[in-house]
Amino acid sequence: MYAEFELDIPDSLDGALGIMAAGAAKGVTPLAGGTNLIVDMRAGRERPVRVVGLGKIDELRGIVCDGDRISVGGRTTVADLLYSPEIAAAGPSLVEAARLFAGQMVRNAATVGGNIACGSPAADLVPPLLSLDAEVTLVNGSGTRSVPLDEYFLGYKRDLRGQDELITRVSWRRPVERSANAFYKLARRKGDAITVTGVAVTLSAEGERCSRARIALGAVAPVVMRAKRAEALLEGETLGFAAIDAAARQAAEECQPIDDVRASAGYRRHAVEALVRRLLTQTRDRLI
Amino acid sequence: MPMEKIIALTINGQREEGAFPPHRTLLEALRGLGHVDVKSGCEKGDCGACAVLVDGVAIDSCLTLAWTVEGQEITTVSGLGDLAEPHPLQAAFADSGGVQCGYCTPGMIIAAKALIDRNPEPSEDDIRLDLSGNLCRCTGYTKIFEAVRTAATTMRAHGGKA
């Protein structure tokens, strides 16, 4: 690899934040699993002057269930999610996304924080996290802020993380009400493939009525997006075929896919409708 | 100009040192030190030919900077066994015809080793999942999966040991 940069590998979060603050003006990039960043640096798409390796900061890795809140450290790997009984209970859609994520060696290295920070509309962990109403916690030398994941992405590969900030954790409330969630990744293969269309849904129900609906769509807009008008067609309604079908059509209506090397916009829009209908039906059948 | 640093790695049980700049990948470092059993394929995390174990976890060495694994235990396919005393995985790949051109084999065996260490009785789905980051363009995987099943059976018969 021909890219040249300074590399620091601090052993504490404070150490990392100090380096991030000092390097913010000139361009500093955090390095977690490296499964995107190293590839982008080799291709010349990323040219950081300074790189901060996070591999020795153990406090950034781990899954904690505190009361009704699930908190996942930013440097927690995709494989950590895949093997976690806590995540299996608190977000099965996230386990499914972890299972279909790249290949095993990449799952062993790639991190939750990195998958969010890369800002890709095809990032596979983001639709399940978005459908779980996850929050992102950002820390710099002067403080901590938490933002809804729904507000985190500003545009294609643009996010609101400051140059001196690190994603330290992602957290969400474990639903206390009756709730079910699911994820489907449409791609050429089950392994080692980039998503053509990813759909995650979370439904909560009171009786047969939908009390909360979340529909998150990957790789069909500049950012991973929620189909909020489709969600609104479900909330308060009886979870039957009519409401589900209307929501599926609406989700296809409000996504913004493009033609690219993997699929046409028309195919993606069709996939959104079919997958939203399928996943809503599956989750509905688990609840009612 | 970024400085080189002397980095010590434990490679297949032997401590070795090299002077590397920050951008040197573990793949480049290992091959530079003569460990050419680690193969360079796609160099972007798709093919798995460069897989090694770092403290027992399979990773793509092409996506790993050498500085970040200083002091850790690196295992390459040569560290598992040799012609005189092959590891059950190496023997099974040879016996079942799971090798044609052989380029993917080191990474396949490393990924399979990590799987069996974690899960001594892997199902067909477990094998497919753990080998999903290793591409073979010759055999079509059937004999590779068969080799992993055979090796897992052999290793269970030996109490989980090679």
XYZ file of C-alpha atoms in Angstrom:
450
model
C 0.000 0.000 0.000
C 1.432 3.382 -0.996
C -0.656 5.734 1.142
C 1.435 7.520 3.734
C 0.174 8.680 7.092
C 1.113 8.990 10.730
C -0.290 6.178 12.867
C -1.008 6.351 16.585
C -2.361 3.427 18.583
C -3.398 4.869 21.973
C -4.349 2.520 24.805
C -7.084 4.688 26.320
C -10.126 6.604 25.104
C -8.741 9.835 26.576
C -5.502 9.287 24.678
C -7.419 8.757 21.433
C -9.587 11.853 21.977
C -6.474 13.960 22.628
C -4.957 12.866 19.323
C -8.267 13.391 17.526
C -8.518 16.954 18.916
C -4.925 17.796 17.983
C -5.286 16.372 14.476
C -8.786 17.664 13.720
C -7.594 20.670 11.717
C -5.291 18.690 9.440
C -7.435 15.585 8.898
C -7.480 12.680 11.335
C -9.283 9.398 10.757
C -10.142 6.758 13.348
C -9.240 3.165 12.382
C -11.362 0.362 13.867
C -11.674 -2.860 11.854
C -10.151 -1.289 8.765
C -12.286 -3.359 6.410
C -13.481 -0.206 4.622
C -10.773 2.318 5.482
C -7.757 0.256 4.374
C -9.458 -0.578 1.070
C -10.342 3.091 0.521
C -6.817 4.239 1.380
C -5.307 1.699 -1.002
C -7.610 2.936 -3.764
C -6.770 6.574 -2.987
C -10.370 7.413 -2.043
C -9.276 8.267 1.501
C -6.013 10.123 2.110
C -5.768 10.751 5.855
C -2.716 12.564 7.184
C -3.089 10.937 10.570
C -4.770 7.667 11.565
C -5.755 6.720 15.124
C -5.944 2.958 15.706
C -8.644 2.095 18.249
C -7.657 -1.576 18.676
C -6.229 -1.247 22.186
C -9.188 0.602 23.694
C -11.053 -2.300 25.245
C -13.716 -0.104 26.873
C -15.128 0.586 23.396
C -15.915 -3.093 22.836
C -18.773 -5.003 24.401
C -22.515 -5.445 24.747
C -24.216 -4.264 27.929
C -27.860 -4.740 28.931
C -28.691 -2.228 31.641
C -32.348 -2.448 32.630
C -34.346 -1.919 29.454
C -31.435 -0.395 27.503
C -29.063 -2.313 25.217
C -25.736 -0.621 24.648
C -23.186 -1.781 22.088
C -19.660 -0.331 22.171
C -18.457 1.303 18.967
C -15.588 -1.149 18.501
C -17.817 -4.209 19.038
C -17.334 -6.442 16.003
C -19.987 -7.792 13.672
C -19.014 -11.296 14.855
C -19.583 -10.188 18.482
C -23.180 -9.339 17.496
C -23.576 -12.655 15.705
C -22.599 -14.697 18.785
C -24.367 -12.558 21.403
C -27.354 -14.092 23.223
C -28.265 -10.577 24.425
C -28.541 -9.290 20.858
C -30.428 -12.416 19.788
C -33.034 -11.490 22.415
C -33.001 -7.711 21.966
C -32.716 -7.460 18.177
C -32.897 -10.640 16.069
C -32.891 -8.485 12.918
C -29.416 -7.276 13.897
C -28.167 -10.862 14.263
C -29.535 -11.647 10.805
C -27.752 -8.604 9.371
C -24.534 -9.714 11.093
C -24.885 -13.218 9.624
C -25.220 -11.884 6.074
C -22.468 -9.279 6.505
C -19.498 -9.752 4.117
C -17.412 -12.853 4.952
C -16.183 -14.325 8.228
C -12.775 -12.614 8.350
C -14.423 -9.251 7.714
C -17.109 -9.980 10.354
C -14.297 -10.717 12.825
C -12.743 -7.284 12.248
C -15.488 -4.883 11.102
C -17.150 -2.869 13.858
C -20.565 -1.420 14.635
C -19.156 2.112 14.891
C -17.280 1.724 11.634
C -20.310 0.445 9.756
C -22.230 3.540 10.853
C -19.365 6.007 10.373
C -18.650 4.845 6.807
C -22.010 6.374 5.893
C -22.725 3.899 3.117
C -26.389 3.524 2.111
C -25.649 -0.215 1.838
C -24.253 -0.561 5.400
C -26.018 -3.704 6.605
C -26.183 -3.013 10.345
C -27.895 0.334 9.863
C -31.418 -0.743 8.750
C -31.947 -2.998 11.806
C -30.523 -0.349 14.158
C -32.694 2.332 12.563
C -35.780 0.131 12.941
C -34.912 -0.320 16.639
C -34.784 3.496 17.161
C -31.081 3.338 18.037
C -29.111 6.332 19.279
C -25.473 7.057 18.474
C -23.227 8.391 21.232
C -20.420 10.671 20.066
C -17.588 11.770 22.320
C -14.828 14.335 21.940
C -12.382 15.948 24.367
C -14.993 18.366 25.668
C -18.040 16.162 26.073
C -20.584 13.594 25.021
C -23.708 13.879 22.879
C -26.290 11.316 21.811
C -28.180 11.688 18.547
C -30.917 9.518 17.063
C -29.452 7.337 14.285
C -32.380 8.652 12.228
C -30.760 12.119 12.299
C -27.137 10.980 12.017
C -26.765 10.775 8.238
C -26.728 14.042 6.306
C -26.335 12.679 2.783
C -24.415 10.163 0.718
C -21.397 9.222 2.892
C -21.905 12.390 4.947
C -22.685 12.300 8.644
C -22.716 14.672 11.564
C -19.659 13.226 13.326
C -17.148 16.011 13.941
C -13.481 15.533 12.979
C -12.547 15.189 16.659
C -15.416 12.855 17.635
C -15.559 9.087 18.055
C -18.648 6.867 18.029
C -18.339 5.261 21.449
C -21.620 3.374 21.469
C -24.952 2.641 19.880
C -27.901 1.967 22.165
C -31.608 1.343 22.058
C -34.505 0.639 24.368
C -35.560 -2.970 24.557
C -39.274 -2.905 23.722
C -41.372 -3.708 26.777
C -44.511 -4.088 24.675
C -45.185 -7.031 22.332
C -42.731 -6.477 19.520
C -41.044 -8.350 16.688
C -38.385 -7.431 14.166
C -36.866 -8.879 11.009
C -34.251 -8.107 8.352
C -33.776 -9.291 4.780
C -30.747 -8.682 2.594
C -31.299 -8.998 -1.130
C -27.948 -9.615 -2.821
C -26.341 -11.839 -5.421
C -25.191 -14.359 -2.785
C -25.737 -14.938 0.927
C -22.066 -14.318 1.686
C -19.461 -11.820 0.549
C -21.926 -9.667 -1.399
C -22.922 -6.008 -1.346
C -26.594 -5.341 -0.661
C -28.925 -4.578 -3.569
C -31.806 -3.816 -1.208
C -31.916 -4.292 2.569
C -35.117 -4.054 4.585
C -35.568 -4.077 8.358
C -38.905 -3.800 10.124
C -39.915 -3.616 13.773
C -43.578 -3.876 14.743
C -45.199 -3.469 18.139
C -48.785 -4.470 18.721
C -51.567 -4.029 21.257
C -54.095 -6.726 20.515
C -54.392 -6.769 16.737
C -53.610 -3.077 16.453
C -50.195 -1.761 15.467
C -48.886 0.552 18.188
C -45.536 1.280 16.545
C -44.091 0.562 13.104
C -40.565 1.079 11.846
C -39.533 0.342 8.261
C -35.886 0.967 7.361
C -34.565 0.644 3.815
C -30.956 0.123 2.752
C -29.311 0.806 -0.622
C -32.376 2.538 -2.111
C -31.558 6.192 -1.268
C -28.445 8.335 -0.626
C -28.649 7.231 3.022
C -30.274 4.320 4.824
C -33.777 5.726 5.223
C -36.993 5.178 7.126
C -40.201 4.893 5.108
C -42.048 7.203 7.480
C -45.203 7.645 5.426
C -45.484 3.863 5.161
C -44.995 3.559 8.932
C -47.817 6.076 9.452
C -50.160 3.916 7.368
C -49.684 1.089 9.905
C -49.686 2.831 13.284
C -53.071 2.659 14.949
C -54.402 0.307 12.290
C -55.403 -3.333 12.529
C -52.457 -5.424 11.344
C -54.205 -7.120 8.444
C -53.466 -7.511 4.758
C -54.985 -4.156 3.755
C -52.730 -2.070 5.997
C -49.644 -4.149 5.217
C -50.236 -3.977 1.468
C -50.776 -0.217 1.593
C -47.569 0.230 3.611
C -45.564 -1.904 1.170
C -46.776 0.156 -1.800
C -46.077 3.383 0.061
C -42.534 2.275 0.990
C -41.831 1.576 -2.701
C -43.245 5.015 -3.499
C -41.071 6.922 -1.048
C -37.710 5.206 -1.580
C -35.268 6.938 -3.942
C -33.253 4.222 -5.685
C -30.769 4.747 -8.492
C -29.477 2.543 -11.314
C -26.004 1.235 -10.530
C -23.723 -1.741 -11.237
C -25.729 -4.006 -8.941
C -29.321 -3.322 -10.001
C -31.668 -0.900 -11.703
C -33.772 1.614 -9.813
C -36.930 -0.112 -11.025
C -35.803 -3.493 -9.728
C -34.896 -1.994 -6.367
C -38.279 -0.274 -6.062
C -40.020 -3.553 -6.870
C -37.836 -5.329 -4.287
C -38.756 -2.772 -1.612
C -42.466 -3.389 -2.127
C -42.102 -7.185 -2.119
C -39.732 -7.302 0.859
C -41.627 -4.801 3.005
C -44.833 -6.780 2.415
C -43.036 -10.058 3.237
C -41.300 -8.832 6.393
C -44.381 -7.028 7.729
C -46.397 -10.201 7.190
C -43.780 -12.335 8.960
C -43.492 -10.018 11.965
C -47.271 -9.557 12.133
C -47.717 -13.349 12.194
C -45.299 -13.611 15.116
C -47.253 -10.997 17.071
C -50.854 -11.963 16.405
C 7.579 11.241 5.944
C 6.212 8.651 8.382
C 8.898 6.770 10.274
C 9.465 3.060 10.244
C 9.173 1.314 13.571
C 10.610 -2.007 14.678
C 7.660 -4.317 15.290
C 7.924 -7.706 16.991
C 5.431 -10.366 15.925
C 5.090 -13.933 17.132
C 4.667 -15.912 13.924
C 3.880 -19.618 14.247
C 5.409 -19.593 17.716
C 8.644 -17.832 16.721
C 9.337 -14.212 17.619
C 10.355 -12.196 14.564
C 11.123 -8.515 14.072
C 10.879 -6.204 11.108
C 11.092 -2.446 10.473
C 7.803 -1.318 8.989
C 6.219 2.026 8.046
C 2.668 2.692 9.323
C 1.035 1.740 6.029
C 2.643 -1.719 5.841
C -0.122 -4.343 5.942
C 0.300 -7.561 7.885
C 0.101 -9.410 4.554
C 3.021 -7.428 3.137
C 4.970 -7.768 6.389
C 4.494 -11.550 6.563
C 5.441 -12.134 2.938
C 8.420 -9.785 3.353
C 9.611 -11.926 6.253
C 9.430 -15.011 4.016
C 6.006 -16.322 5.048
C 4.875 -16.738 1.452
C 2.358 -19.429 2.461
C 0.110 -16.389 3.104
C -1.316 -15.505 -0.312
C -2.194 -12.122 -1.760
C -5.445 -12.197 -3.723
C -7.914 -9.343 -4.045
C -6.354 -7.082 -1.352
C -9.801 -5.791 -0.410
C -11.307 -8.374 1.894
C -13.308 -10.375 -0.616
C -11.257 -13.507 -1.334
C -9.765 -14.625 1.994
C -6.519 -15.935 0.457
C -4.528 -13.839 2.960
C -6.355 -15.105 6.080
C -4.270 -15.669 9.208
C -5.138 -16.187 12.843
C -4.389 -13.292 15.195
C -4.665 -14.560 18.761
C -6.867 -17.346 17.375
C -9.243 -15.099 15.403
C -9.261 -15.380 11.587
C -8.745 -12.033 9.861
C -7.739 -10.823 6.416
C -4.074 -9.821 6.717
C -4.479 -7.473 3.708
C -6.857 -5.284 5.760
C -4.684 -5.238 8.884
C -1.807 -2.835 9.515
C 1.285 -4.560 10.917
C 1.663 -1.977 13.690
C -1.800 -2.815 15.051
C -0.940 -6.464 15.813
C 2.412 -5.838 17.513
C 3.088 -8.492 20.134
C 0.164 -10.696 19.087
C 0.303 -14.363 18.058
C 0.071 -14.803 14.304
C -0.650 -18.265 12.887
C -0.295 -18.998 9.173
C -1.172 -22.260 7.449
C 2.441 -23.443 7.799
C 2.122 -23.092 11.545
C -0.538 -25.821 11.653
C 1.566 -28.669 10.255
C 3.838 -29.767 7.443
C 4.195 -32.629 4.973
C 5.674 -34.913 7.623
C 3.037 -34.069 10.227
C 0.032 -32.478 8.547
C -2.808 -30.973 10.547
C -6.061 -32.956 10.097
C -7.380 -30.077 7.972
C -4.325 -30.175 5.709
C -4.597 -33.961 5.395
C -8.338 -33.805 4.694
C -7.958 -31.108 2.008
C -5.351 -33.278 0.261
C -7.276 -36.546 0.646
C -10.663 -35.218 -0.475
C -9.368 -33.311 -3.495
C -10.291 -29.982 -1.929
C -7.257 -28.475 -3.654
C -6.893 -27.739 -7.336
C -4.750 -24.681 -8.083
C -4.191 -24.343 -4.334
C -4.178 -20.560 -4.138
C -7.219 -20.320 -1.842
C -6.189 -23.294 0.298
C -4.105 -21.506 2.969
C -6.963 -19.086 3.695
C -9.595 -21.822 3.551
C -7.684 -23.906 6.091
C -7.153 -20.938 8.407
C -10.879 -20.036 8.305
C -11.809 -23.688 8.892
C -9.343 -23.937 11.804
C -10.959 -20.942 13.512
C -14.392 -22.498 12.971
C -13.533 -25.918 14.412
C -11.711 -24.387 17.390
C -14.889 -22.442 18.238
C -17.387 -25.100 17.176
C -16.007 -28.675 17.085
C -19.146 -30.093 15.478
C -20.059 -27.634 12.708
C -23.181 -28.155 10.617
C -23.173 -27.685 6.842
C -24.596 -24.172 7.386
C -21.901 -23.383 9.981
C -19.194 -24.393 7.500
C -20.726 -22.314 4.715
C -21.042 -19.316 7.019
C -17.473 -19.446 8.306
C -16.021 -20.039 4.827
C -18.185 -17.325 3.236
C -15.201 -14.967 3.056
C -13.019 -17.441 1.121
C -13.364 -17.651 -2.633
C -12.329 -20.718 -4.661
C -12.546 -20.438 -8.445
C -11.628 -24.097 -9.168
C -13.422 -26.761 -7.160
C -16.882 -25.398 -6.532
C -16.618 -25.848 -2.737
C -18.168 -29.330 -2.447
C -14.877 -31.059 -1.723
C -13.684 -28.184 0.418
C -16.745 -28.499 2.685
C -16.267 -32.273 2.706
C -12.657 -31.779 3.837
C -13.768 -29.524 6.701
C -16.366 -32.095 7.837
C -13.778 -34.888 7.682
C -11.210 -32.862 9.620
C -13.772 -31.917 12.290
C -14.635 -35.612 12.726
C -10.944 -36.557 12.978
C -10.286 -33.800 15.494
C -13.261 -34.814 17.658
C -11.919 -38.381 17.657
C -8.622 -36.999 18.950
C -10.304 -35.049 21.720
C -10.382 -31.762 19.811
C -6.626 -31.752 19.272
C -4.759 -31.872 15.982
